[in-house]
Coordinates of C-alpha atoms and ligand atoms in Angstrom, one line a residue:
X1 CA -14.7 5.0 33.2
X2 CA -14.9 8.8 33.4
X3 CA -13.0 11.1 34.8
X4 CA -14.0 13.9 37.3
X5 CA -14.2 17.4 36.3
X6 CA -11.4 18.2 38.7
X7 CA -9.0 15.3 36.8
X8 CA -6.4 16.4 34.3
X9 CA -8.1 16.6 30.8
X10 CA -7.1 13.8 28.4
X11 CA -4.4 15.1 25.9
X12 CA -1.8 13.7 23.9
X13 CA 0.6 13.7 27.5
X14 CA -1.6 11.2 28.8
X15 CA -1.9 9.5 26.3
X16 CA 1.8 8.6 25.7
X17 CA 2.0 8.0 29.5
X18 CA -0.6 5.5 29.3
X19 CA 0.9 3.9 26.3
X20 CA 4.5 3.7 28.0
X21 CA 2.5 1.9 31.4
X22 CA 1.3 -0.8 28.8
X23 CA 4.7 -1.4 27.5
X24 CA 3.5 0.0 23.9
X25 CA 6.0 2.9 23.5
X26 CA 9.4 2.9 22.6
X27 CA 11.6 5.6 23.2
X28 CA 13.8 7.0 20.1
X29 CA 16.8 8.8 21.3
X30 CA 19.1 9.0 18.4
X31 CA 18.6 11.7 16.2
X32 CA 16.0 11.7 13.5
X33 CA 15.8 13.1 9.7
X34 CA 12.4 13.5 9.2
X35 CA 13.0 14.0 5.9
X36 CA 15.2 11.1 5.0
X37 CA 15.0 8.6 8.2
X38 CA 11.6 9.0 10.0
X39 CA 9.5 7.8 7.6
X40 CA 11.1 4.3 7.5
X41 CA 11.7 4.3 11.6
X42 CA 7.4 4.4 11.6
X43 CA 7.2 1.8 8.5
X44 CA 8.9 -0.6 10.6
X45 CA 6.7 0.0 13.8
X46 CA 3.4 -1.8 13.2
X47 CA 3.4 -3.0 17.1
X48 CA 4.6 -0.5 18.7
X49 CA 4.1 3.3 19.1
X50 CA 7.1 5.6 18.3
X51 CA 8.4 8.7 20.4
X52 CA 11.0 10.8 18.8
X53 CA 13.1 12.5 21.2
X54 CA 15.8 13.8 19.3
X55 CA 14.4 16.1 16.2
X56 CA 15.8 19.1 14.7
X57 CA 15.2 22.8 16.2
X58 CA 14.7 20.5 19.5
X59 CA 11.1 19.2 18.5
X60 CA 9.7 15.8 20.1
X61 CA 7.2 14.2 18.3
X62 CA 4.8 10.4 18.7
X63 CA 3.9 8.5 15.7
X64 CA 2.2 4.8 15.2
X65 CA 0.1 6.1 18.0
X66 CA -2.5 3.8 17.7
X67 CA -0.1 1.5 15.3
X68 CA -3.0 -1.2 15.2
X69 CA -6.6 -2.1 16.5
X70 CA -4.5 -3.3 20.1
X71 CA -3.5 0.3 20.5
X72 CA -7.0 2.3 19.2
X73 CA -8.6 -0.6 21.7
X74 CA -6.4 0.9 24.9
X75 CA -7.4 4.6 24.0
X76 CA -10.8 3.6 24.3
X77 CA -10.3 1.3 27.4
X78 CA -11.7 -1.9 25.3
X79 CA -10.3 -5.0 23.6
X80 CA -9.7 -5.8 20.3
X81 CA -13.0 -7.5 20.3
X82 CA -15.6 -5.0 22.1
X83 CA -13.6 -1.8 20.8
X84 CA -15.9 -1.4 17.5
X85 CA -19.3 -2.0 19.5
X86 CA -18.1 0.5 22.5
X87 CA -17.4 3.4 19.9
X88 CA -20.6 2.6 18.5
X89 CA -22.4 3.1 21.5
X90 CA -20.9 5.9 22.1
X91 CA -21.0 7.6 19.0
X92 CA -24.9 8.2 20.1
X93 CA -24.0 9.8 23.1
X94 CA -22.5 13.7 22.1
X95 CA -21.0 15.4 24.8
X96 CA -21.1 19.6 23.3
X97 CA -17.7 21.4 24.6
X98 CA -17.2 23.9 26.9
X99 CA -15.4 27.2 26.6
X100 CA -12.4 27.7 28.5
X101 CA -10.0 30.8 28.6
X102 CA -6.7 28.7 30.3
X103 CA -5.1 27.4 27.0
X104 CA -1.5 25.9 27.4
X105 CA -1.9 25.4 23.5
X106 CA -1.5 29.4 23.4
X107 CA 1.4 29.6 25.9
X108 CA 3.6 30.8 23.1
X109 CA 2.2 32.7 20.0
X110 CA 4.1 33.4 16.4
X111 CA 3.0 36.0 14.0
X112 CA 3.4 36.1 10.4
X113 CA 7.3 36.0 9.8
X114 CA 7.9 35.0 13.2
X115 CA 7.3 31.1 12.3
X116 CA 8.3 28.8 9.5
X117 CA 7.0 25.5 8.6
X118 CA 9.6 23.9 7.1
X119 CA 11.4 24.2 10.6
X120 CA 8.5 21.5 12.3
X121 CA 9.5 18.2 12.0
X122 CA 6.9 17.4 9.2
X123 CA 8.0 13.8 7.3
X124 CA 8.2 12.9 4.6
X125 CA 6.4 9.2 4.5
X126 CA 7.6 7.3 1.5
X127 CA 9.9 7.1 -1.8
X128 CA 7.9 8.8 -4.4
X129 CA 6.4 11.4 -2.2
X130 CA 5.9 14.9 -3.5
X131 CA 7.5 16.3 -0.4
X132 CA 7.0 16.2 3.4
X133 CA 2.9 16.2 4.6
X134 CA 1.0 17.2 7.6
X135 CA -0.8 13.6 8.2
X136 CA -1.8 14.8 11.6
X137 CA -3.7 18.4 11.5
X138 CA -7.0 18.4 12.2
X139 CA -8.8 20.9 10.0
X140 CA -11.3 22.7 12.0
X141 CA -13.7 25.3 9.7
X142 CA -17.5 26.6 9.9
X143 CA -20.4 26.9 7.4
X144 CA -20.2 30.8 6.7
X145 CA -24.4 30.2 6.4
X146 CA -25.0 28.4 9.7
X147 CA -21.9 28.6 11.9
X148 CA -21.7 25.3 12.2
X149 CA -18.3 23.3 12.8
X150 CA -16.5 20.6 11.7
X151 CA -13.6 18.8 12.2
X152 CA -11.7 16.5 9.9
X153 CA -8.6 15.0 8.4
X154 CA -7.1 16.8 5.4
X155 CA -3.3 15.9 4.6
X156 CA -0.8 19.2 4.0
X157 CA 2.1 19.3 1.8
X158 CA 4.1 21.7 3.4
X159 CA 5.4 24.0 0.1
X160 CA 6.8 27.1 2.1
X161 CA 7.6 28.8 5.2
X162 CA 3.9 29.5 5.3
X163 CA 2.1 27.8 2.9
X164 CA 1.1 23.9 2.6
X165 CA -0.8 22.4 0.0
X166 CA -4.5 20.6 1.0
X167 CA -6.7 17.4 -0.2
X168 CA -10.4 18.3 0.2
X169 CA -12.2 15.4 -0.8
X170 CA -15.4 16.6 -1.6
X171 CA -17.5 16.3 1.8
X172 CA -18.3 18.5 4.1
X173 CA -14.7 20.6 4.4
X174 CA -14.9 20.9 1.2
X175 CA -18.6 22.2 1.1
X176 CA -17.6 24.7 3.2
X177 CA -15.1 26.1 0.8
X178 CA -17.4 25.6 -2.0
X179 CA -19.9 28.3 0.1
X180 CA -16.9 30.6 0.5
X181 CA -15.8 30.7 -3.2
X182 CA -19.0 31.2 -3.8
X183 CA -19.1 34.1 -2.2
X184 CA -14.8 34.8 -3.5
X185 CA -13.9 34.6 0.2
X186 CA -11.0 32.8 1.6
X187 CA -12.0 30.1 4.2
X188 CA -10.4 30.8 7.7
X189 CA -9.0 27.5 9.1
X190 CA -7.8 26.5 12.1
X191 CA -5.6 23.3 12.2
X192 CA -4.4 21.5 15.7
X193 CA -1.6 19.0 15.6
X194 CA -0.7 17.0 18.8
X195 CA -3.6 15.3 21.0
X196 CA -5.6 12.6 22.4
X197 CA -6.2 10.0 19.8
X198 CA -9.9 9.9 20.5
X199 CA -10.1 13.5 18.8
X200 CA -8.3 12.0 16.0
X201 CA -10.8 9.8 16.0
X202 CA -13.8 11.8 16.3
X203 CA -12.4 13.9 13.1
X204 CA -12.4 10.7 11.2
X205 CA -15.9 9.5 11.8
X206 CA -18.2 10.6 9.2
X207 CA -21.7 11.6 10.5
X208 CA -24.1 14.1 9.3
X209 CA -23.1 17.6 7.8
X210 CA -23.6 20.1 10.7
X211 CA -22.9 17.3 13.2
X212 CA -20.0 18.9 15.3
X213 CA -17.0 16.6 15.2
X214 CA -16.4 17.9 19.0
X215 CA -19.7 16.7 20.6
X216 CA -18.3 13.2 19.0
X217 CA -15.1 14.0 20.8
X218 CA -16.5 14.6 24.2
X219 CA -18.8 11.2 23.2
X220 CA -15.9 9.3 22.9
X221 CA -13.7 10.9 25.7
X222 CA -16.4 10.9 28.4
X223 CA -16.1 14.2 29.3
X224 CA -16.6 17.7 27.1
X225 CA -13.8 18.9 24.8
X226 CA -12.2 22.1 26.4
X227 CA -12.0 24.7 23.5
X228 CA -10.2 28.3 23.2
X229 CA -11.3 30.9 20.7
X230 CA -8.4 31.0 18.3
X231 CA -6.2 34.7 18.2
X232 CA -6.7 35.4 14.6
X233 CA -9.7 33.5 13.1
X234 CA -13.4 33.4 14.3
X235 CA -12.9 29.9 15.2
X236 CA -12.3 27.3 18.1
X237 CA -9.5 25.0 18.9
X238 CA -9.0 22.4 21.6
X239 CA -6.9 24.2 24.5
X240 CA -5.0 21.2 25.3
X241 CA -3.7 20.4 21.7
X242 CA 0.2 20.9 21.6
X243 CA 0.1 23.1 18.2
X244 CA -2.2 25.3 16.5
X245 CA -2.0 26.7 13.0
X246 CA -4.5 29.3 12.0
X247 CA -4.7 30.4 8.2
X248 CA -7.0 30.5 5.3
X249 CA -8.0 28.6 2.1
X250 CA -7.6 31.3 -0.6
X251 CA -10.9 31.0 -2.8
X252 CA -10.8 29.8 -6.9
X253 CA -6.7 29.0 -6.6
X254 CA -5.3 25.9 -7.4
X255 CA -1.5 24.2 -7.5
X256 CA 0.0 20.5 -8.3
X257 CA 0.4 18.7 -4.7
X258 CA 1.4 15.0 -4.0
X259 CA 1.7 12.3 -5.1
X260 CA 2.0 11.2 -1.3
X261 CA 1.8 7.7 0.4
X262 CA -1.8 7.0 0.8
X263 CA -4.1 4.7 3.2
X264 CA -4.1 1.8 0.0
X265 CA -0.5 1.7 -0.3
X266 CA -0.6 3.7 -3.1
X267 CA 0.5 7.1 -3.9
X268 CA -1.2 9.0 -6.8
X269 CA -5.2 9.0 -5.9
X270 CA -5.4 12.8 -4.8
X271 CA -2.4 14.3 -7.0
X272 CA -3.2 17.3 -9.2
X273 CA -4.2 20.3 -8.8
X274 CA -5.2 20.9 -5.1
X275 CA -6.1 24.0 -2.8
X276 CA -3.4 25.6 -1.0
X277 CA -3.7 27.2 2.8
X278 CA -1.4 30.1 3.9
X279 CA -1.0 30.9 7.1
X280 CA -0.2 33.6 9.5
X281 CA -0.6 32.6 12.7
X282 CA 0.9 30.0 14.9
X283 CA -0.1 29.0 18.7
X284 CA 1.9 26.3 20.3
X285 CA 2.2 25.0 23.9
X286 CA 6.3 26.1 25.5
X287 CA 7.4 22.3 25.4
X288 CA 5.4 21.4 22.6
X289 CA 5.5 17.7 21.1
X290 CA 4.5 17.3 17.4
X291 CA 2.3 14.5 16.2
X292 CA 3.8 12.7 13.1
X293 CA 1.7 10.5 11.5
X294 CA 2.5 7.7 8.9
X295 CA -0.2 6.4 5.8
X296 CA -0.1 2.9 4.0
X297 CA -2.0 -0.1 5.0
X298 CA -2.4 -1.2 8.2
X299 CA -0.5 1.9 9.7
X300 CA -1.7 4.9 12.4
X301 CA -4.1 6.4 9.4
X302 CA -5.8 3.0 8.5
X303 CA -6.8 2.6 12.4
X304 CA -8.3 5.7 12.5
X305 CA -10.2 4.8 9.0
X306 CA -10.9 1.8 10.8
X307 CA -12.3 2.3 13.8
X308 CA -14.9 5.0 13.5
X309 CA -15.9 3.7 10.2
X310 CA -16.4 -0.1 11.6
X311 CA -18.3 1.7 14.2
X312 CA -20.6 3.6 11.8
X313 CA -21.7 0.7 10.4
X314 CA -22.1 -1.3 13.1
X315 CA -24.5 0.9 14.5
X316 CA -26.5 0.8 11.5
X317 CA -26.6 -2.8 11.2
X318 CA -27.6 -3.3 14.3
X319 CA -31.5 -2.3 13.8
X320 CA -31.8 -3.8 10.0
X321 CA -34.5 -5.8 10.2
X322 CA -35.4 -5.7 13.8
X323 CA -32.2 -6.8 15.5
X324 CA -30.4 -9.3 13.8
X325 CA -26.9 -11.2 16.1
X326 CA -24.5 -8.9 15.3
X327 CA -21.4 -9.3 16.6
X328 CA -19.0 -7.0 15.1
X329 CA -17.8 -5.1 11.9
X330 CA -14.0 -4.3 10.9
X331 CA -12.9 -2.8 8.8
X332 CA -10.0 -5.1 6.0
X333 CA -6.8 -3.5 4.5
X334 CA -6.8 -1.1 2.3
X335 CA -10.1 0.4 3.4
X336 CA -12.1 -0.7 0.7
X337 CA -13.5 -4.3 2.2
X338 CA -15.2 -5.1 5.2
X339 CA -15.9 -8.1 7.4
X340 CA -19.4 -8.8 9.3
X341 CA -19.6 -10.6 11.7
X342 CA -22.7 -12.0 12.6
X343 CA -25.0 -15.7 13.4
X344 CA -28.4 -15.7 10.8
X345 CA -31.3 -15.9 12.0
X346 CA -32.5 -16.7 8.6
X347 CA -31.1 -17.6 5.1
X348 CA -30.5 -14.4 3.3
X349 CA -30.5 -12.5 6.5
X350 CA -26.3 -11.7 5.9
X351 CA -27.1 -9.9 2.4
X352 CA -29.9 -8.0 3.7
X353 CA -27.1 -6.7 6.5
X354 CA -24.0 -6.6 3.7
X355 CA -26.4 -4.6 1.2
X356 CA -26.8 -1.8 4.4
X357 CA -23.1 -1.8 4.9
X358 CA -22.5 -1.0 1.3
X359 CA -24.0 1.7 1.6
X360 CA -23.9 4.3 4.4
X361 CA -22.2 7.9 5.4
X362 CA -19.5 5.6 4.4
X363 CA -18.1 5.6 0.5
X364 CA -15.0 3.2 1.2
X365 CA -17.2 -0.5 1.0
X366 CA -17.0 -1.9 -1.9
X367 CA -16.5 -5.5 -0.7
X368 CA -18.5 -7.1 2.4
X369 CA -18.1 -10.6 3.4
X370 CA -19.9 -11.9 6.4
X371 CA -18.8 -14.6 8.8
X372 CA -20.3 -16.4 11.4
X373 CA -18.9 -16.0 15.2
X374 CA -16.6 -19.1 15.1
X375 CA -14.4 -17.3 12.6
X376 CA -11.7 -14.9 14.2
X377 CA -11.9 -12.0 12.3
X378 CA -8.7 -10.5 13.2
X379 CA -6.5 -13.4 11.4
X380 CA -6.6 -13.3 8.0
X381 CA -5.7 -16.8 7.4
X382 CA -9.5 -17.4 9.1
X383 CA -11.3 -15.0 7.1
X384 CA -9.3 -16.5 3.7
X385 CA -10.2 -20.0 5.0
X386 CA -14.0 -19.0 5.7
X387 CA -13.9 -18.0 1.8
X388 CA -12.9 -20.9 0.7
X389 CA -14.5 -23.4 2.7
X390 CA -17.7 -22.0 3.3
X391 CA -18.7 -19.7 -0.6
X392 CA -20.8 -21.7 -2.9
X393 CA -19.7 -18.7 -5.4
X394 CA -23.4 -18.9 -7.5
X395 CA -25.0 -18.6 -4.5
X396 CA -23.0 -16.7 -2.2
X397 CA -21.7 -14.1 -4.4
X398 CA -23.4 -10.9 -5.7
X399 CA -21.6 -8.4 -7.7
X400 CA -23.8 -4.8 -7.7
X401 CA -23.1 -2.6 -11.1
X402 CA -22.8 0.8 -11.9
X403 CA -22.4 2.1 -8.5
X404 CA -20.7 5.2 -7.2
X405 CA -17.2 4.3 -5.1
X406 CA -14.4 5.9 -3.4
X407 CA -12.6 8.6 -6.1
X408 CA -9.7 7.0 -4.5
X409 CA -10.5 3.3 -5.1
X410 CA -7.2 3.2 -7.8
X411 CA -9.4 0.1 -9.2
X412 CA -12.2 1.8 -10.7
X413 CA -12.6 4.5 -13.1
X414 CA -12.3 8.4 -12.3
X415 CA -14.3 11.2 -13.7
X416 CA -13.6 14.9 -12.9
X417 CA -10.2 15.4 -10.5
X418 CA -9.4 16.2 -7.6
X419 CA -9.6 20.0 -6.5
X420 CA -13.0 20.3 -7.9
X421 CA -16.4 19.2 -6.6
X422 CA -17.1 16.7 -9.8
X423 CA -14.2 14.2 -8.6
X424 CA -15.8 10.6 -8.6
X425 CA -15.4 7.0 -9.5
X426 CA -17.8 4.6 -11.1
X427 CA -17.8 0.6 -10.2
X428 CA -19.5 -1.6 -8.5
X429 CA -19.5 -3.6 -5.3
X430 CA -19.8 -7.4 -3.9
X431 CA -21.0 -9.0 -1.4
X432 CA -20.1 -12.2 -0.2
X433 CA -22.2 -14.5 2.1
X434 CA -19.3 -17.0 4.0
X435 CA -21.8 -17.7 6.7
X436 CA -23.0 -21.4 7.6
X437 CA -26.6 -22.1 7.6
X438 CA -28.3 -20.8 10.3
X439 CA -29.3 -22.6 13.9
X440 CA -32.8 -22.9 12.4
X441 CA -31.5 -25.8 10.1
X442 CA -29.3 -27.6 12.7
X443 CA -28.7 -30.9 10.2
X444 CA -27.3 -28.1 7.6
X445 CA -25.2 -26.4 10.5
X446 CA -24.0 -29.4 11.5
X447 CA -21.9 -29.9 8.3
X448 CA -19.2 -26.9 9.4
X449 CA -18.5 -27.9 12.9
X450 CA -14.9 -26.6 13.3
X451 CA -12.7 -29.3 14.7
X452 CA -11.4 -29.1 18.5
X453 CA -8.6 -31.1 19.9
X454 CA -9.7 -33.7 22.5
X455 CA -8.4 -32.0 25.2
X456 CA -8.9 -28.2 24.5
X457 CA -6.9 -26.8 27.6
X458 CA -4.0 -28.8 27.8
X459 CA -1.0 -26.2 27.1
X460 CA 2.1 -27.1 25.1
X461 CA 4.5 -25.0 27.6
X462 CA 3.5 -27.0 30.8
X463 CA 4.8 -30.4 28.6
X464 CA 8.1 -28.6 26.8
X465 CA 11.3 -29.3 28.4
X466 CA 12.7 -26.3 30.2
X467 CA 15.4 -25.4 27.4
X468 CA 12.6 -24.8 25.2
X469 CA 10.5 -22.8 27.3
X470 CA 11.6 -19.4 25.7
X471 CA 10.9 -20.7 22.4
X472 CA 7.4 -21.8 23.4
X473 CA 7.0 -18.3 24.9
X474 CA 7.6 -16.3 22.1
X475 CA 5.2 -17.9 19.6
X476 CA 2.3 -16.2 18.4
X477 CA -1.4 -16.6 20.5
X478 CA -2.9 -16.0 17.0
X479 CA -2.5 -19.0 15.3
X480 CA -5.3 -20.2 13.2
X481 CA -8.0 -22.0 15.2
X482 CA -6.8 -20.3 18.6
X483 CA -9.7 -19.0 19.1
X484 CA -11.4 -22.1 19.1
X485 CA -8.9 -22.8 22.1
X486 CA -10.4 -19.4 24.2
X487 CA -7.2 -18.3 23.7
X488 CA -7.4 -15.2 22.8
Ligands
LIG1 C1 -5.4 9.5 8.5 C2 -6.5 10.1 7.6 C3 -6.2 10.9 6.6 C4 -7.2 11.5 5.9 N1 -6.8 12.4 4.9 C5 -7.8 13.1 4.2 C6 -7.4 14.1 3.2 O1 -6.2 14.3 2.9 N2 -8.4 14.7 2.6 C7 -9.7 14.4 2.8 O2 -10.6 15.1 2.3 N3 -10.1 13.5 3.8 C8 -9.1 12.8 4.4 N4 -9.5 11.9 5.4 C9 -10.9 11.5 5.5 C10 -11.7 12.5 6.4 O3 -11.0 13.1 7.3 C11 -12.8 11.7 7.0 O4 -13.5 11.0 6.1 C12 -13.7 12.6 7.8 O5 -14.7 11.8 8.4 C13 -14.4 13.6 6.8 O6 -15.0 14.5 7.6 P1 -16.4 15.1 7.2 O7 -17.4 14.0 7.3 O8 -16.7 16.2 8.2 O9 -16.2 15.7 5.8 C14 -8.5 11.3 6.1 C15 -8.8 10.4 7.2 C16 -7.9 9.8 7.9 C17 -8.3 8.9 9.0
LIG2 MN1 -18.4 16.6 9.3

C-alpha cells in the first residue's frame, strides 16, 4: 500500500504508533541508566520492542525495533514468510528523493560547545564493552570525485563531548575516506539517528558503489525520501529523522576503539586502531526521541543484517539458471550461514543455487544449506532435523578452500587490521544440499514423505477441559511439524 503525497511521511513516530496498534511495544516508565541498565532491559526483549520513557536530560528513546523477523515483517506490511521476497522485489524499484526545505529534524540547532554527546542517552550494550556506542547512526557521505551518496551503518564509540570513535569496514564508506586521505582532506559526515526502520534498512542493504542508499529507501517506503541540505556540510539528511549529527572524519588519524558487543555474539572483531569523527554541529527535532539500538544474535542489528541481505540473495537466485522454485532465503544466526529454500527441478540444481549465494555483494555466507518447502525454515529444530535426516555427507556436502570471508568471521584467519584498507580473512565455505530428490524421481521422493496425523484439523483446545484452556492457549504455534498442520 502507498501512501498519498498529502499523507504524513513515514518516520520513526509512525512507526512506534503502528507497533503499539499491533500490541508489539512496551512502554518503560521507570527510569533508565543507559550506561548500567539499558543494555540488559533490550537483551531481555527479543519479542517485543522497547520505548524508554524515562532517560536522563529528559531523552526518550525505542530499541528492539524490529526485535525479530515478526517485527521487520510489519514495517514492510508482509509476513514472516513473503517479507524476504517483497524486499526483494522492491529493492529493483528506486524511488530518487526529493528536496524539501520544512525540516522538523532542524527545529532546534547546537553549535560547537553548545552540545555534548555524552549527555544523549547512548548505551552501553554489554559487559566487556569499551564504552557506550552509537548502534543507530546512519552515516551519510559523498565520493569527493562523483558526488555520489551513500548511506550505511558504522557503529560510534562516543570518546568525548564531541568526538566518537568509527568502524569503517572497508566498502564503500570507507572508499570514500580512502579518496579523501588521498587527497589529506577530512571527510564531512552527516549522521541521522531516529527513523523509520525501512531507512535502517535501506542503509544495510549492500548494492553497487554509487547506488544511492536513498533511492533504496523510497523503494522500500513507497514513496520518495524527503531530504534537507544539512547547515554545515555539503550534504543531505532525511528531514523527518529525530537527530542529526554533522562532523568530519579527520584524514591519516587513528585511536584504539571497542571491543563492543558485535552481530556474532562476540566482542573483539573490529577493536584496534579505528578512525575517529569530531563533530561540530548538531540538528535535532524540539521533542526529539533517540533510537538505541542493541547487537548480538538474533537482536535489532541481526534483523536488519538479515533482511536486506536475505533479500539480495534472493533476487539473485531467482534467475540462476533460468528460474529455478525458489521459495525463500534467510538469513541463520550469527550472520555467517544461510538457509535456501527451494523444490529442484533437477539433481544438483541446489548447489548450482548455494554456489551463487556464496558469493554475492554479500561477504557474510560462508555456510548455505538448502531445504525443500516442507521444512519450516523459521524453527531451528526443522532445519537441524532436515540435516540430519536428509545429508548423505559424501554426497551432500562440499567444503570450498582458500576463499576470502567476512574479516569478522572470529573463525577464520585475519590478515591486515581494522582501520586500514588491507583488513581480510582467509577460509573457506560449505555448502550443504538437505533437499529430497526432486518431483522428477517421484519413487526417490517418495521415501521423505513427512508424517501427518490422520485427522490434520482436529484442535487440542476444542477437546481440553475448560480448566486447562489457559494452559492450551499459551503454548507455542511453532512446534515442530506445525507447519505440516497449516498452522502457521
Ligand atoms: C546493525 C548494523 C551495524 C553495522 N555496523 C557496521 C560498522 O560498525 N562498520 C561497518 O563498516 N559496517 C557496519 N555495518 C554494515 C554496513 O552498514 C552494511 O554492510 C552496509 O550495507 C554497507 O554499506 P555500503 O555497501 O554502502 O558500504 C552494520 C550493519 C548493521 C545492520
Ligand atoms: Mn553503498
Amino acid at each position: 500500500m502507498t501512501l498519498s503525497s498529502s499523507s504524513r511521511p513515514k518516520d520513526m513516530r509512525t512507526w512506534i504508533a503502528q507497533l503499539e496498534a499491533a500490541g508489539e511495544l512496551i512502554r518503560i516508565d521507570k527510569p533508565v541508566d543507559p550506561l548500567t541498565e539499558m543494555g540488559s532491559l533490550l537483551y531481555q526483549s527479543r519479542e517485543k520492542a522497547l520505548f524508554f520513557e524515562k532517560l536522563p536530560h529528559g531523552w526518550r528513546s525505542l530499541g528492539q525495533a524490529p526485535a525479530n523477523i515478526r517485527h521487520a515483517a510489519l514495517a514492510f506490511g508482509a509476513t514472516e514468510e513473503t517479507v524476504v521476497p517483497l524486499v526483494a522485489e522492491r529493492m529493483g524499484k528506486l524511488i530518487p528523493p526529493v528536496m524539501v526545505t520544512d525540516a522538523p529534524v532542524q527545529e532546534l540547532a547546537f553549535g560547537k560547545g553548545e552540545f555534548d554527546l555524552t549527555q544523549l542517552p547512548v548505551h552501553i550494550a554489554g559487559l566487556r564493552d569499551g564504552g557506550p556506542v552509537c548502534g543507530c547512526g546512519l552515516v551519510v557521505t559523498k565520493d569527493p570525485d562523483t558526488g555520489q551518496r551513500n548511506v550505511s551503518f558504522h557503529r560510534l564509540q562516543i570518546k568525548g563531548p564531541n568526538k566518537s570513535g568509527i568502524l569503517l569496514y572497508p566498502r564503500h564508506t570507507w572508499k570514500n575516506y580512502e579518496k579523501y586521505q588521498a587527497r589529506n582532506e577530512p571527510m564531512p559526515v552527516a549522521i541521522f539517528i531516529g527513523h523509520h526502520p525501512l531507512y535502517y534498512a535501506a542503509a544495510a542493504t549492500t548494492a553497487a558503489y554509487g547506488l544511492d542508499e536513498f533511492e533504496i529507501a523510497g523503494g522500500y517506503l513507497g514513496e520518495a525520501v524527503r531530504l534537507v541540505k544539512c547547515q554545515t556540510v555539503d550534504l543531505e539528511v532525511p528531514a523527518d529523522a529525530e537527530v542529526v549529527l554533522e562532523g568530519y572524519i579527520p584524514p591519516h588519524y587513528r585511536e584504539e576503539e571497542g571491543p563492543f558487543s558485535e552481530f556474532q555474539d562476540y566482542y573483539v572483531t573490529g577493536t584496534g586502531k579505528n578512525p575517529i569523527v569530531e563533530y561540530h554541529h548538531m540538528t535535532r527535532r524540539r521533542d526529539a526521541i533517540f533510537k538505541n539500538l542493541q547487537n548480538g544474535s538474533e537482536m535489532e542489528g541481526c534483523v536488519f543484517h538479515k533482511i536486506p541481505m536475505s533479500a539480495a540473495i534472493y533476487r539473485r537466485l531467482r534467475d540462476v539458471g533460468g528460474g529455478p522454485n525458489l521459495h525463500n532465503v534467510m538469513v541463520l544466526p550469527g550472520i555467517f550461514g544461510l538457509v535456501v529454500q527451494m523444490t529442484p527441478r533437477a539433481y544438483g540444481e541446489a548447489k548450482n543455487l548455494m554456489l551463487a549465494a556464496l558469493s554475492s555483494e554479500y561477504q557474510h555466507p560462508k555456510i548455505v544449506i538448502a531445504v525443500d518447502a516442507d521444512v519450516d525454515i523459521f524453527n531451528p529444530a526443522e532445519l537441524l532435523w532436515a540435516l540430519s535426516t536428509r545429508v548423505d555427507p559424501q554426497r551432500d556436502v562440499t567444503v570450498i578452500s582458500g576463499t576470502h570471508n567476512h574479516a569478522m568471521d572470529a573463525s577464520l584467519t585475519e590478515l591486515g587490521a581494522p582501520g586500514t584498507g588491507l583488513w581480510q580473512r582467509f577460509g573457506s565455505k560449505m555448502l550443504i544440499d538437505a533437499t529430497i530428490p526432486p518431483p522428477a524421481d517421484p519413487e526417490a521422493r517418495a521415501a521423505f514423505e513427512r508424517i501427518r496425523p490422520r485427522n490434520p484439523h482436529l484442535r487440542l483446545e476444542d477437546y481440553a477441559a475448560e480448566e486447562s484452556l489457559a494452559l492450551v492457549r499459551s503454548l507455542s504455534p511453532l512446534f515442530f511439524g506445525s507447519k505440516m498442520l497449516g498452522k502457521r
